[in-house]
mmCIF file of C-alpha atoms and ligand atoms in Angstrom:
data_model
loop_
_atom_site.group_PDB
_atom_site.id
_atom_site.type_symbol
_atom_site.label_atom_id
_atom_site.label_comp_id
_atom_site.label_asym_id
_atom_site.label_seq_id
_atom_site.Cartn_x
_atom_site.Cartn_y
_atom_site.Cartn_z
ATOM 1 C CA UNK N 1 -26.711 6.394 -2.744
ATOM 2 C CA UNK N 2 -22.924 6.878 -3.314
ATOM 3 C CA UNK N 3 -21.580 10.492 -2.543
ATOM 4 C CA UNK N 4 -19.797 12.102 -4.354
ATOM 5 C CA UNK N 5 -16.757 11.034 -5.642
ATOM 6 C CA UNK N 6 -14.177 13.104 -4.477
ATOM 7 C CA UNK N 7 -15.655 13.436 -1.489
ATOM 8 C CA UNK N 8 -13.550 11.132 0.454
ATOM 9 C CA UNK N 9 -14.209 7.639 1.819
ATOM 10 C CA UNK N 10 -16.717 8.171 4.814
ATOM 11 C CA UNK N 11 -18.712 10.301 2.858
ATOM 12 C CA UNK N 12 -18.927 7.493 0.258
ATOM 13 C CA UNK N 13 -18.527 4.184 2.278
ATOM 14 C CA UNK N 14 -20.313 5.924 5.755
ATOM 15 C CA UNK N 15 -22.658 2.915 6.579
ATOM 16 C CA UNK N 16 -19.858 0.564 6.109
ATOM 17 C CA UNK N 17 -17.296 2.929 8.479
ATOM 18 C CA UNK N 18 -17.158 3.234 12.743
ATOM 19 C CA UNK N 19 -18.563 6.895 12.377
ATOM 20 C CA UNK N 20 -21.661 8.639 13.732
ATOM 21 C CA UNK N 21 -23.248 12.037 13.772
ATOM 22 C CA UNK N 22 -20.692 13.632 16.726
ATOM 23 C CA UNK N 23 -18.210 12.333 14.329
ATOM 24 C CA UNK N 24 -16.114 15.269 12.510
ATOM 25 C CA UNK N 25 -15.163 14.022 9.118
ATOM 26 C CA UNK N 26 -11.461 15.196 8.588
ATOM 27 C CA UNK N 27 -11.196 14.284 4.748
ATOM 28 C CA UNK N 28 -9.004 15.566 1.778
ATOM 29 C CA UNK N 29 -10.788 13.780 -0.494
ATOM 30 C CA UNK N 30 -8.703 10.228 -0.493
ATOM 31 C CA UNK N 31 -9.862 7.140 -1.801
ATOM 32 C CA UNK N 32 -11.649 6.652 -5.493
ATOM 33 C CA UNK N 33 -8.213 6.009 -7.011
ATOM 34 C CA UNK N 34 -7.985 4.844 -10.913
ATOM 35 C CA UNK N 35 -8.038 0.959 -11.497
ATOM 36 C CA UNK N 36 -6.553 0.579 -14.819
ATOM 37 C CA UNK N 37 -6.325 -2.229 -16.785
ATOM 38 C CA UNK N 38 -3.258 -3.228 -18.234
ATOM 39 C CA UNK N 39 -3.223 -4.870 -21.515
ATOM 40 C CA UNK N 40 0.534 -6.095 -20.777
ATOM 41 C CA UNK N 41 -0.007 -7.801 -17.667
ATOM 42 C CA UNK N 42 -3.271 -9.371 -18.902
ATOM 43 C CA UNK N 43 -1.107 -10.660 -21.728
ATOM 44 C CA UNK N 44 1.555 -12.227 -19.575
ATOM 45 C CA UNK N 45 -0.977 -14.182 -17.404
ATOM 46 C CA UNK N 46 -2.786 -15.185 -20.564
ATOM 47 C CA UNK N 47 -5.674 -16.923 -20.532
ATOM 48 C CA UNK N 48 -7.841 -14.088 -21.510
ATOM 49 C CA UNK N 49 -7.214 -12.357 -18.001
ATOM 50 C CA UNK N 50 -7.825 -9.294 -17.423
ATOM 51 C CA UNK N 51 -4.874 -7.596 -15.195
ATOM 52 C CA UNK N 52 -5.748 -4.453 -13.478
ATOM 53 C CA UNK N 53 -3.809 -2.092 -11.181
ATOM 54 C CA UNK N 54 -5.084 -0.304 -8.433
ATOM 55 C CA UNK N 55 -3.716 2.930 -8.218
ATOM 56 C CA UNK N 56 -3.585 3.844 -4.591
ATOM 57 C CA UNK N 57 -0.654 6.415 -5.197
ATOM 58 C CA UNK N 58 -2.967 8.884 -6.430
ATOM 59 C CA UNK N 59 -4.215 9.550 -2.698
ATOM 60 C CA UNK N 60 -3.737 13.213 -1.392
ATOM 61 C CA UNK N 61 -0.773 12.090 -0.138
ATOM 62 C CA UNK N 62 0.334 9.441 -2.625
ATOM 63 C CA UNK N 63 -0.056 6.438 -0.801
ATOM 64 C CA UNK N 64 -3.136 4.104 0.560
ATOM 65 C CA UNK N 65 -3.100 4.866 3.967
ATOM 66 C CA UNK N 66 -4.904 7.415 3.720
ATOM 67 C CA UNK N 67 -8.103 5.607 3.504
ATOM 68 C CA UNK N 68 -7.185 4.505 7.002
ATOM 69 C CA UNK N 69 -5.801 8.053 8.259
ATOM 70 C CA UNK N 70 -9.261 9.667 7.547
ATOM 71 C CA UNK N 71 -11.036 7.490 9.934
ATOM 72 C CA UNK N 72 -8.425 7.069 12.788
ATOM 73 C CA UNK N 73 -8.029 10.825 12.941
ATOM 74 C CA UNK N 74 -11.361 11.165 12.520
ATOM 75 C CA UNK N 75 -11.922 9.098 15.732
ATOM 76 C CA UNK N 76 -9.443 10.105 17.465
ATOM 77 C CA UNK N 77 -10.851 14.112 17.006
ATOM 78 C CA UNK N 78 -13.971 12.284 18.256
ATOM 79 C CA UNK N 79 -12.686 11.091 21.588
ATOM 80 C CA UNK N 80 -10.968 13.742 22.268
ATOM 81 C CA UNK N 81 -7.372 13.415 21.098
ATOM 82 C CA UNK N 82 -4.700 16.618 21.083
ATOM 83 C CA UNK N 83 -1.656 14.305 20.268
ATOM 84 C CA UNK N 84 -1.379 11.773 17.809
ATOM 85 C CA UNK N 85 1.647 9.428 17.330
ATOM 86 C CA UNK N 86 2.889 6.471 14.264
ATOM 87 C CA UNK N 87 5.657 4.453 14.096
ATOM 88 C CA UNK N 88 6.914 4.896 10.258
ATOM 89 C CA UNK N 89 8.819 3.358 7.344
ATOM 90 C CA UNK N 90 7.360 6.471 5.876
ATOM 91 C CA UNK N 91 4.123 6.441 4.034
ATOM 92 C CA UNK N 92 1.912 6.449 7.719
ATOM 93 C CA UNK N 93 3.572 9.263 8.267
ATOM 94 C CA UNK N 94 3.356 11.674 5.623
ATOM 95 C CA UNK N 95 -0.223 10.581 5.950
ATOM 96 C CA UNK N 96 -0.956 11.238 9.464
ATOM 97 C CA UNK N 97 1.099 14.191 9.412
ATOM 98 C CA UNK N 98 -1.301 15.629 6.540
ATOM 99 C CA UNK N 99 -4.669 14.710 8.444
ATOM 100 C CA UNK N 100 -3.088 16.114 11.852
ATOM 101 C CA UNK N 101 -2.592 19.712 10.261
ATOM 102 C CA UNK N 102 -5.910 19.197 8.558
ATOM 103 C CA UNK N 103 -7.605 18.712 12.203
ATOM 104 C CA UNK N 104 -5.426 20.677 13.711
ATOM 105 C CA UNK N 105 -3.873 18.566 15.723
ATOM 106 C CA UNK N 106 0.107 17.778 17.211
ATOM 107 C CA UNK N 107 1.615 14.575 15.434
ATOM 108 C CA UNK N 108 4.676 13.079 16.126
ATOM 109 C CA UNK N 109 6.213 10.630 14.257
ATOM 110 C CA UNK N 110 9.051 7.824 14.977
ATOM 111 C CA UNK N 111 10.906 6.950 12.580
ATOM 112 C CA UNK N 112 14.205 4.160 11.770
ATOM 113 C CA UNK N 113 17.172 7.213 11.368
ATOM 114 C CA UNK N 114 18.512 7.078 7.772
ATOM 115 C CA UNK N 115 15.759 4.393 6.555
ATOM 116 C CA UNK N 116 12.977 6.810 5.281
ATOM 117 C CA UNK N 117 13.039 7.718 1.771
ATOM 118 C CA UNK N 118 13.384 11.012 1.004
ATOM 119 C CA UNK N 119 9.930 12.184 -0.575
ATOM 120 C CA UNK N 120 8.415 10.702 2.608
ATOM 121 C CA UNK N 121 10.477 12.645 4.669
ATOM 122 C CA UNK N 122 10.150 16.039 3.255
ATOM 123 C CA UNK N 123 5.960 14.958 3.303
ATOM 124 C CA UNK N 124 6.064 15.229 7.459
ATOM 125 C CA UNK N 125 8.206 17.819 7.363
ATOM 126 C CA UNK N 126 6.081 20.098 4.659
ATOM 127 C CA UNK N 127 2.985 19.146 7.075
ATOM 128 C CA UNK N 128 4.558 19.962 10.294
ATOM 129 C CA UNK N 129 4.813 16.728 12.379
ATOM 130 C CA UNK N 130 7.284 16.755 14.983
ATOM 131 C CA UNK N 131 10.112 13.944 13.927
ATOM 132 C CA UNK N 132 11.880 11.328 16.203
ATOM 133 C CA UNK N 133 14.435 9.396 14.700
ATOM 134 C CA UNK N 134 15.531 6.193 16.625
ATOM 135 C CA UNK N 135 18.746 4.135 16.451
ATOM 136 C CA UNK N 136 16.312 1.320 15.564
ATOM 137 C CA UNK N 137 14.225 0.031 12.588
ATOM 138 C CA UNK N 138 10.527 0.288 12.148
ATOM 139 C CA UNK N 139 9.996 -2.834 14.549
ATOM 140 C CA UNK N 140 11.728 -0.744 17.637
ATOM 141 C CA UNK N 141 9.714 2.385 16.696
ATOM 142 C CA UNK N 142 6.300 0.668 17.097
ATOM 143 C CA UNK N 143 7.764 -0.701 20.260
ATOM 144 C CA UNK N 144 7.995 2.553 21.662
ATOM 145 C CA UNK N 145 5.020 3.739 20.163
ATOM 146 C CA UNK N 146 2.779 1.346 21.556
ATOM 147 C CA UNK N 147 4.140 1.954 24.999
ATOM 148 C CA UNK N 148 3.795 5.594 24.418
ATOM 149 C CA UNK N 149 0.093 5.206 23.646
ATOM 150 C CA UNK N 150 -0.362 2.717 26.565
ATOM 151 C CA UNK N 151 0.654 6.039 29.160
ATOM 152 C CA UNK N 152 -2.435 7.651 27.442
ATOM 153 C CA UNK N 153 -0.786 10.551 26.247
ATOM 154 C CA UNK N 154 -1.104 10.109 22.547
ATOM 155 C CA UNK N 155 -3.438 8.467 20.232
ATOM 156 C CA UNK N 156 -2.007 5.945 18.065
ATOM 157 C CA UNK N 157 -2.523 5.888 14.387
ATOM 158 C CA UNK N 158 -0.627 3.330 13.530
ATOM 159 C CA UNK N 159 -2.654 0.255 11.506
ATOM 160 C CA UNK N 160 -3.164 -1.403 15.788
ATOM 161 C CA UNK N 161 -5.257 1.273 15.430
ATOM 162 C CA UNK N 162 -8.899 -0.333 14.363
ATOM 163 C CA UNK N 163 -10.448 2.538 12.999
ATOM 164 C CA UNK N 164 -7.233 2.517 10.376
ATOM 165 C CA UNK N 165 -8.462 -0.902 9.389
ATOM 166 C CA UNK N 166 -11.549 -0.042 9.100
ATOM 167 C CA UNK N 167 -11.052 2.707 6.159
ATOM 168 C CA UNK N 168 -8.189 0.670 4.156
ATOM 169 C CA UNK N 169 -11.206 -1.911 3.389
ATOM 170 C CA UNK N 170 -12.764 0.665 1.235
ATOM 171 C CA UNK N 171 -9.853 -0.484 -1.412
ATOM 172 C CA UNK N 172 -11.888 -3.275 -1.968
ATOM 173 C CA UNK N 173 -15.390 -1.873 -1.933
ATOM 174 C CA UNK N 174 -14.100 0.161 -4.630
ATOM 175 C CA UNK N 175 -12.644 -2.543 -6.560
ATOM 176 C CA UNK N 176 -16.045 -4.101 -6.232
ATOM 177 C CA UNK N 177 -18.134 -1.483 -7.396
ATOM 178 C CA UNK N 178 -16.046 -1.172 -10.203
ATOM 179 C CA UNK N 179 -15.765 -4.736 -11.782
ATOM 180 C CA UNK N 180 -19.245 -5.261 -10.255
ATOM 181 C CA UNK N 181 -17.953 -8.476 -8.400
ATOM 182 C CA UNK N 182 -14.871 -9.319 -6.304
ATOM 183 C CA UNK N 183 -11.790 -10.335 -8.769
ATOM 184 C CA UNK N 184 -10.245 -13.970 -8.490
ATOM 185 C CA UNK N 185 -6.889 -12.908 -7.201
ATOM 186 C CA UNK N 186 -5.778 -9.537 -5.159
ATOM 187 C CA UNK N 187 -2.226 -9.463 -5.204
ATOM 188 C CA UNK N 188 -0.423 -6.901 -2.907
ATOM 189 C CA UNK N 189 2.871 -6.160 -1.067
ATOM 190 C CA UNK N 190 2.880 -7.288 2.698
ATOM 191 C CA UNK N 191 4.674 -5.078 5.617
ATOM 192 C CA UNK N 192 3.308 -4.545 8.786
ATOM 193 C CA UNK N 193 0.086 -6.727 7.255
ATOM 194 C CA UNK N 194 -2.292 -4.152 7.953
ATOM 195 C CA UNK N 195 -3.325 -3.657 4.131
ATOM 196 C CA UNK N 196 -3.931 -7.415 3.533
ATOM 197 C CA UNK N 197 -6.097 -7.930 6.227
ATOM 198 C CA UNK N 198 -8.090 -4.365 5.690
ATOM 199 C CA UNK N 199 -8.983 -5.884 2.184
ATOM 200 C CA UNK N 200 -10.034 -9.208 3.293
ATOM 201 C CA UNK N 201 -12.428 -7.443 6.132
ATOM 202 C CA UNK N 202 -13.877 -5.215 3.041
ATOM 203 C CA UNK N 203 -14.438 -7.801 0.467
ATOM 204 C CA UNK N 204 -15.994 -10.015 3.494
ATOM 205 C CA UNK N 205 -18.527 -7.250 4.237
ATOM 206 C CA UNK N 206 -19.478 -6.717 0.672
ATOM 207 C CA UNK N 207 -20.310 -10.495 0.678
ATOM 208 C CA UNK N 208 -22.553 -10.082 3.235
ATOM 209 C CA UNK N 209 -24.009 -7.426 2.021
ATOM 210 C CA UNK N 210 -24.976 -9.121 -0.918
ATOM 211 C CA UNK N 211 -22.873 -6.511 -3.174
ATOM 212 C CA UNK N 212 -20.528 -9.028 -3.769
ATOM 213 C CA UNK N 213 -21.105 -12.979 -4.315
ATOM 214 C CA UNK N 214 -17.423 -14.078 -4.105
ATOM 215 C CA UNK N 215 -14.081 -13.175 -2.102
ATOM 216 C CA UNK N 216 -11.086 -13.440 -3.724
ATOM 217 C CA UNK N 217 -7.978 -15.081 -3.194
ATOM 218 C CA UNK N 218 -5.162 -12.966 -1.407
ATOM 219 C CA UNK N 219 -1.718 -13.422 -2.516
ATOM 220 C CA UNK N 220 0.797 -10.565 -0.138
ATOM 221 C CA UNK N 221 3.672 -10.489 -1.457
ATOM 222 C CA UNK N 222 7.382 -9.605 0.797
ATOM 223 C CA UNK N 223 10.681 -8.357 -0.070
ATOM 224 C CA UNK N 224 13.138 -11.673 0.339
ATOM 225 C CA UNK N 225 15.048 -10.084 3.040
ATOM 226 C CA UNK N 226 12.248 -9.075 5.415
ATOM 227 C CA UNK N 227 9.961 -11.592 4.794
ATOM 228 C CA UNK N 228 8.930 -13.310 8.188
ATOM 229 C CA UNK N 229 5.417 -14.114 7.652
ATOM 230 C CA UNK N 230 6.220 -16.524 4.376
ATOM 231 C CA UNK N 231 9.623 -17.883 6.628
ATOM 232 C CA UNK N 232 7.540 -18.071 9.844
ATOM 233 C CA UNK N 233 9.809 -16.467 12.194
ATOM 234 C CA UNK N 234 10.696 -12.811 13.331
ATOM 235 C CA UNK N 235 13.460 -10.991 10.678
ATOM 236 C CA UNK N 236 15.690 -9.329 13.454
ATOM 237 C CA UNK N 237 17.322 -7.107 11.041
ATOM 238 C CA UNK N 238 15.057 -6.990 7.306
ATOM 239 C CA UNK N 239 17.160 -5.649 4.570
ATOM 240 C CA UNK N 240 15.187 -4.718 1.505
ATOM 241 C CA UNK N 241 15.503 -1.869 -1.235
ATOM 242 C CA UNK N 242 11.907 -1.432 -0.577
ATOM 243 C CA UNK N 243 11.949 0.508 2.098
ATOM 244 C CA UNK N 244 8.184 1.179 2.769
ATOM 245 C CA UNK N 245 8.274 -3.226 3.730
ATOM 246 C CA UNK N 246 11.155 -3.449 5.833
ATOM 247 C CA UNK N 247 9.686 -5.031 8.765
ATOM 248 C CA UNK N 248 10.573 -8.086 10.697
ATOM 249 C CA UNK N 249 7.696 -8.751 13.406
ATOM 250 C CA UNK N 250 4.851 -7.293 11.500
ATOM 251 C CA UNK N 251 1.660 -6.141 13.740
ATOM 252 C CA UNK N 252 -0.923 -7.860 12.070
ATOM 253 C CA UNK N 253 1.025 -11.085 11.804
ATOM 254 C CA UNK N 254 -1.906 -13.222 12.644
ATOM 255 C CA UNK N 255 -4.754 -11.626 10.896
ATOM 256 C CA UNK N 256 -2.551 -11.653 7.454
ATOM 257 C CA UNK N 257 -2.216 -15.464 7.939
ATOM 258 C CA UNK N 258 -6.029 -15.358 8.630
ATOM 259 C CA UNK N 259 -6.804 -13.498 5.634
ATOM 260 C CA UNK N 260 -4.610 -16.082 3.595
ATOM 261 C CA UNK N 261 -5.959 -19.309 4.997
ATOM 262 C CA UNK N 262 -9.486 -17.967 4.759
ATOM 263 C CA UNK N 263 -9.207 -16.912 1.044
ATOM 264 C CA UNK N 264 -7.100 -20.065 0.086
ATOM 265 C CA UNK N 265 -4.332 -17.259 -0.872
ATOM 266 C CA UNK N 266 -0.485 -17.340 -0.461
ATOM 267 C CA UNK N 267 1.991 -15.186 0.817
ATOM 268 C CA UNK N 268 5.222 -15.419 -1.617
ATOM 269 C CA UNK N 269 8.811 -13.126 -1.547
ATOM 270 C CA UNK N 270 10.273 -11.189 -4.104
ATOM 271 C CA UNK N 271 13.574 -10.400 -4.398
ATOM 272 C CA UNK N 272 14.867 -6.911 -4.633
ATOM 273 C CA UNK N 273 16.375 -7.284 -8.004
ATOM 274 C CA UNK N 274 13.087 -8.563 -9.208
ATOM 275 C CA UNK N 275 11.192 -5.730 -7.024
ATOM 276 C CA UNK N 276 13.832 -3.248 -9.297
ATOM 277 C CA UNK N 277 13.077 -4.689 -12.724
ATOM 278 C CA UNK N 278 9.292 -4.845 -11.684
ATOM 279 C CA UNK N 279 9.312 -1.208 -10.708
ATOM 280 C CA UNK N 280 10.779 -0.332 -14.212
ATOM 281 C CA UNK N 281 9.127 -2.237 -16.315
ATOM 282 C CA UNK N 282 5.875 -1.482 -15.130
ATOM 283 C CA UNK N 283 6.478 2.629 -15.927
ATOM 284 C CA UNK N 284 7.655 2.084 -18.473
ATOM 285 C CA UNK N 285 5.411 -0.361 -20.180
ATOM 286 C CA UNK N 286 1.893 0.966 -18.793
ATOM 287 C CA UNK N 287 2.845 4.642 -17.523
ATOM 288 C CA UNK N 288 2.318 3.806 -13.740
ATOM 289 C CA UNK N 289 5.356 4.958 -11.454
ATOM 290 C CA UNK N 290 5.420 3.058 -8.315
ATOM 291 C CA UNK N 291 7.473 3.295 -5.394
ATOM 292 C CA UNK N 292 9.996 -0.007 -5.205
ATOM 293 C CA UNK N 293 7.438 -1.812 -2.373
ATOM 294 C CA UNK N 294 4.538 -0.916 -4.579
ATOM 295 C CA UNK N 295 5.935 -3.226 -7.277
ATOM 296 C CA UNK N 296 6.426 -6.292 -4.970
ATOM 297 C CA UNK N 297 2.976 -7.692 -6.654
ATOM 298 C CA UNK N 298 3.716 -6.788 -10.021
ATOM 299 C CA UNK N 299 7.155 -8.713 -9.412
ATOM 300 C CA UNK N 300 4.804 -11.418 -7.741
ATOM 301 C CA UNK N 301 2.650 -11.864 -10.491
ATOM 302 C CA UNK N 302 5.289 -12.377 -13.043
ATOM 303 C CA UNK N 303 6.725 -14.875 -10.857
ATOM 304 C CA UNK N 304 3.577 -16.646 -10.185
ATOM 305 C CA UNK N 305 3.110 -16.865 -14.490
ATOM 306 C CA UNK N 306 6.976 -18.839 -14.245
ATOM 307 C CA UNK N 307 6.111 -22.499 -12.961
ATOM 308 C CA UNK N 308 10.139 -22.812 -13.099
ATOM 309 C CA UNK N 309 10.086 -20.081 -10.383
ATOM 310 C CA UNK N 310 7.960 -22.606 -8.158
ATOM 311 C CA UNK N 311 5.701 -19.710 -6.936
ATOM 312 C CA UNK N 312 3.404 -20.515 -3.667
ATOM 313 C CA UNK N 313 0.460 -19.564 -6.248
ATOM 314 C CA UNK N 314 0.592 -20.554 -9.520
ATOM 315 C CA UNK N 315 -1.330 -18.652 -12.116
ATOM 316 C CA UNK N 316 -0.425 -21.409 -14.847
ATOM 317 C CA UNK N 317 -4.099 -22.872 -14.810
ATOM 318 C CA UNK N 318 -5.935 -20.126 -13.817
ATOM 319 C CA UNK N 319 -9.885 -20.212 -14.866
ATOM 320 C CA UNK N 320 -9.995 -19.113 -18.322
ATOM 321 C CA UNK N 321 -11.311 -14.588 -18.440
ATOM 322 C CA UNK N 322 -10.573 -14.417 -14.354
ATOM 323 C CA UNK N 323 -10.172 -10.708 -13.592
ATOM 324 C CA UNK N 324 -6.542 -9.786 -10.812
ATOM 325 C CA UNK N 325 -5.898 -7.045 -9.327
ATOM 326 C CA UNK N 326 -2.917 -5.562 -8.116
ATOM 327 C CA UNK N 327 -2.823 -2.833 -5.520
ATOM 328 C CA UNK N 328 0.459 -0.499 -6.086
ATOM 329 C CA UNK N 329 0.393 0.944 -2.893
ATOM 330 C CA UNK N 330 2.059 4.425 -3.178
ATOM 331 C CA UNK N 331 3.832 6.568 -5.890
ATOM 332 C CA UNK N 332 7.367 6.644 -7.288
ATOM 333 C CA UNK N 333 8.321 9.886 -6.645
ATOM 334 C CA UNK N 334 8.113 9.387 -3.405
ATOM 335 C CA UNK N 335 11.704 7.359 -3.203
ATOM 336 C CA UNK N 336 13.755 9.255 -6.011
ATOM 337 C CA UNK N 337 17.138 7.350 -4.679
ATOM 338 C CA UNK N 338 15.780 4.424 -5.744
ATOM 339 C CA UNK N 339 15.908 5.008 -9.622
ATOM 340 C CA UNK N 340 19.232 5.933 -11.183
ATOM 341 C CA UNK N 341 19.168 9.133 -13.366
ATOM 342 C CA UNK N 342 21.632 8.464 -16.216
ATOM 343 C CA UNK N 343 24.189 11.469 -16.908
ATOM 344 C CA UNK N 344 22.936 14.109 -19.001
ATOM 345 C CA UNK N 345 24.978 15.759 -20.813
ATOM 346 C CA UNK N 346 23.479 19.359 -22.036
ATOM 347 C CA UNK N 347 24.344 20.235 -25.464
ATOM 348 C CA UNK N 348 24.376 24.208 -27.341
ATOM 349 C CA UNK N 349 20.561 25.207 -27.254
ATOM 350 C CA UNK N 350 19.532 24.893 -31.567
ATOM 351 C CA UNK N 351 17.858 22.092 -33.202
ATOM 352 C CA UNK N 352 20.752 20.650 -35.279
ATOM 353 C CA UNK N 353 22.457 19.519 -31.861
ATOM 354 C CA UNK N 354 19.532 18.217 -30.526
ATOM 355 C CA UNK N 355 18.916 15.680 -33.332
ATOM 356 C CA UNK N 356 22.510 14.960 -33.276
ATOM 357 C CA UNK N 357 22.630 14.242 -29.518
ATOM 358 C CA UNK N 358 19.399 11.578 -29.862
ATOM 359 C CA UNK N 359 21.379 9.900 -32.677
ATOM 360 C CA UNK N 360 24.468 9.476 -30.142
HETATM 361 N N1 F0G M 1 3.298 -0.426 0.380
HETATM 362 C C1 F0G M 1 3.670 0.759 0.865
HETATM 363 C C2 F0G M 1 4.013 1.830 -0.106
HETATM 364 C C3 F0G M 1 3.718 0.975 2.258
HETATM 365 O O1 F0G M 1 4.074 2.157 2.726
HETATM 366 C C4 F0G M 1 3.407 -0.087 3.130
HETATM 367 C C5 F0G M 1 3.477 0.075 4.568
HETATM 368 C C6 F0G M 1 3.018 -1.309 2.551
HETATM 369 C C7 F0G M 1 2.981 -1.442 1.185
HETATM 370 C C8 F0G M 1 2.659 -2.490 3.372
HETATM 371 O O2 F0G M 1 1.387 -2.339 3.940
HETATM 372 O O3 F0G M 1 2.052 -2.501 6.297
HETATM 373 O O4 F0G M 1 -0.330 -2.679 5.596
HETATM 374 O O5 F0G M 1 1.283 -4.505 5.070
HETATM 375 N N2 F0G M 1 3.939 1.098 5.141
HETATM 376 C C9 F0G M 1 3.898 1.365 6.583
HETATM 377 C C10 F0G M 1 4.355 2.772 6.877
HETATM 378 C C11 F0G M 1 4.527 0.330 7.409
HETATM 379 O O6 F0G M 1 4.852 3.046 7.985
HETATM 380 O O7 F0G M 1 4.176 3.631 6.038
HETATM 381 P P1 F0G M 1 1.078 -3.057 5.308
#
C-alpha cells in the first residue's frame, strides 16, 4: 500500500529504502513533487511527445536532495551520529541543515567563500548549521570533508554518502507510478553526479520489481565551463552561472558514466547563455521558476530538438507519442542574483497613472 502522500519518502517508498524498525524516520514531508506536463515543450520536440517537468523545487527545502537528506540523517541518527558534515555549492546544505535541526543534531557545512547563492545561504543560516567558508571551490571542500569524516568525528551527508543515494531514487519511483511506466528519456543537470546515478538505481529496481518494464535513457546535462565528465578530464577551476553545478572532479564520476552507458544515454553541455534563456523562458512560458542549474535540461532538450546544434542525443527521430521528463532540480528563488530586476519606477498612487505608466 502507498502511505500517505505527504508523508515523506520512507514512509511511502520504505521496502525499497536501507531502513528498519530501530530506524527513526526524520521526515518533513519531502518527496511527491508535481510532474507537470508542458504543452510547450511537448510541442518543440514534436512528434506527439509528451514533455513533462519534474518539479523537485517544491521539496521542504526547495531542492531534491532532500529525498536523500531524509535517509542519510535518518541513518546517521541510527548509528549514532551527534555531528554531521557536507561539502556545498548550496542546495546539500540548506538541506542537511534543515534535517539536522529537525533531529536535533550539530551540522556543519563547508562551503566555496563567495560561490553560494544567496537564498541558499540564508537557508543554513535560518536552520542553524555552523558555516565554514574555504578559499577553495566545492571540489576542495569535499576534500576536506571526506578527510574530516575519515577521523570519525562527523558523519558525512554528502551524496558518498549511500544512504543519500538511496532516497534520491525515489524521483524515479515517483515518475513511475505516475506515467505508469518508465519515460523514454530523463533529462537532468549533472554536478557532483549523484542525482543521475540515484535515478538510474531507482528506475533499475522498479524493473525488477516488475513495476516497471523499461528503463529509460539518461541524458545529464553540464554547464560548458565545468563540464568534465562530457570532456573526460578534471575542470581545475569550473566557471558557470549555475552555481549549484560548478564542479570539476565530480564524486560519482564513474557511476554517472555507468548510468549513461547502461541506459544508452548521453551526457551533453550547455552553455550559460543558453542555461539563462532556458531559465527564462521556461517561467515564463509554463509558470515554473527554476534556479539557473535547474534549467541545464530544459536548455538540453532544446538543443537536442536543433540537429544544427549537433547534440550527443538527438531527439530529431524520436519514436512517435514517447513520454521525457525533465527533472528541474531546485527553485528560482533560491539564486535571486541571477535574474535582473528591471528599474521600477513608482508613479502617484490613482488609476489614471497607472494605465498611463503600462502604456509607456
Ligand atoms: N541541480 C541543483 C539545483 C543542485 O543543487 C545540484 C547539486 C545538481 C543539480 C546536480 O546534482 O550533484 O547530484 O549531479 N548540488 C550539490 C550541492 C552539489 O552541494 O547542493 P548532482
Amino acid at each position: 500500500m502507498i502511505a500517505a502522500r505527504g508523508a515523506g519518502v520512507i514512509a511511502r517508498y520504505r521496502a525499497f529504502l536501507p531502513v528498519n524498525d530501530a530506524t527513526r524516520v526524520v521526515t518533513l514531508g519531502e518527496g511527491n513533487t508535481p510532474l507537470i506536463y508542458s504543452p510547450r515543450l511537448s510541442e518543440i520536440v514534436g512528434r506527439g511527445a509528451r514533455v513533462f517537468v519534474k518539479y523537485e523545487g517544491l521539496n521542504p527545502t526547495c531542492s531534491f536532495k532532500d529525498r536523500g537528506m531524509t535517509v542519510a540523517v535518518s541513518k546517521a541518527l541510527e548509528h549514532g551520529a551527534r555531528h554531521l558534515i557536507c561539502a556545498s555549492t548550496g542546495n546539500t546544505s540548506a538541506s542537511a541543515a534543515a534535517y539536522a535541526a529537525r533531529a536535533k543534531l550539530d551540522c556543519v557545512v563547508v562551503l566555496p567563500a563567495g560561490k553560494i547563492a544567496a537564498g541558499k545561504l540564508l537557508q543554513a543560516v535560518a536552520y542553524g548549521a555552523r558555516i565554514v567558508a574555504i578559499d577553495g571551490n566545492f571540489d576542495d571542500a569535499l576534500r576536506i570533508v571526506r578527510e574530516l569524516g575519515r577521523r570519525g568525528d562527523f558523519a558525512v551527508v554528502n551524496s558518498i554518502n549511500p544512504d543519500r543515494i538511496a532516497g534520491q531514487k525515489t524521483a524515479a519511483f515517483e515518475i513511475v507510478d505516475e506515467l505508469g511506466d518508465a519515460p523514454a528519456y530523463h533529462l537532468l543537470p549533472v554536478g557532483n553526479a549523484g542525482n543521475i546515478t540515484a535515478c538510474w538505481a531507482g528506475y533499475g529496481e522498479y524493473v525488477s520489481a516488475r513495476k516497471s518494464t523499461r528503463t529509460p535513457r539518461m541524458i545529464g546535462f553540464q554547464a560548458a565551463g565545468a563540464a568534465p565528465i562530457f570532456h573526460r578530464r578534471v575542470v581545475e577551476k569550473p566557471e558557470t552561472v549555475a552555481s549549484a553545478i560548478r564542479i570539476g572532479n565530480p564524486a560519482s564520476w564513474e557511476r554517472a558514466t555507468r548510468a549513461v552507458e547502461e541506459s544508452r544515454g548521453a551526457i551533453d553541455i550547455v552553455t550559460d547563455d543558453e542555461i539563462l534563456a532556458a531559465q527564462r523562458w521556461l517561467a515564463a512560458n509554463e509558470g515554473i521558476f527554476v534556479e539557473p542549474a535547474s534549467a541545464a535540461p530544459i536548455a538540453g532538450l532544446i538543443k537536442c530538438c536543433d540537429s544544427s546544434r549537433n547534440p550527443v542525443c538527438s531527439l530529431a527521430q524520436i519514436e512517435p507519442e514517447s513520454a521525457i521528463v525533465c527533472t528541474v532540480t531546485g527553485h528560482g528563488l533560491k539564486d535571486p542574483d541571477a535574474v535582473r530586476i528591471p528599474e521600477i519606477r513608482a508613479v502617484s498612487a490613482n488609476p489614471d497613472e497607472v494605465l498611463r505608466s503600462l502604456e509607456r
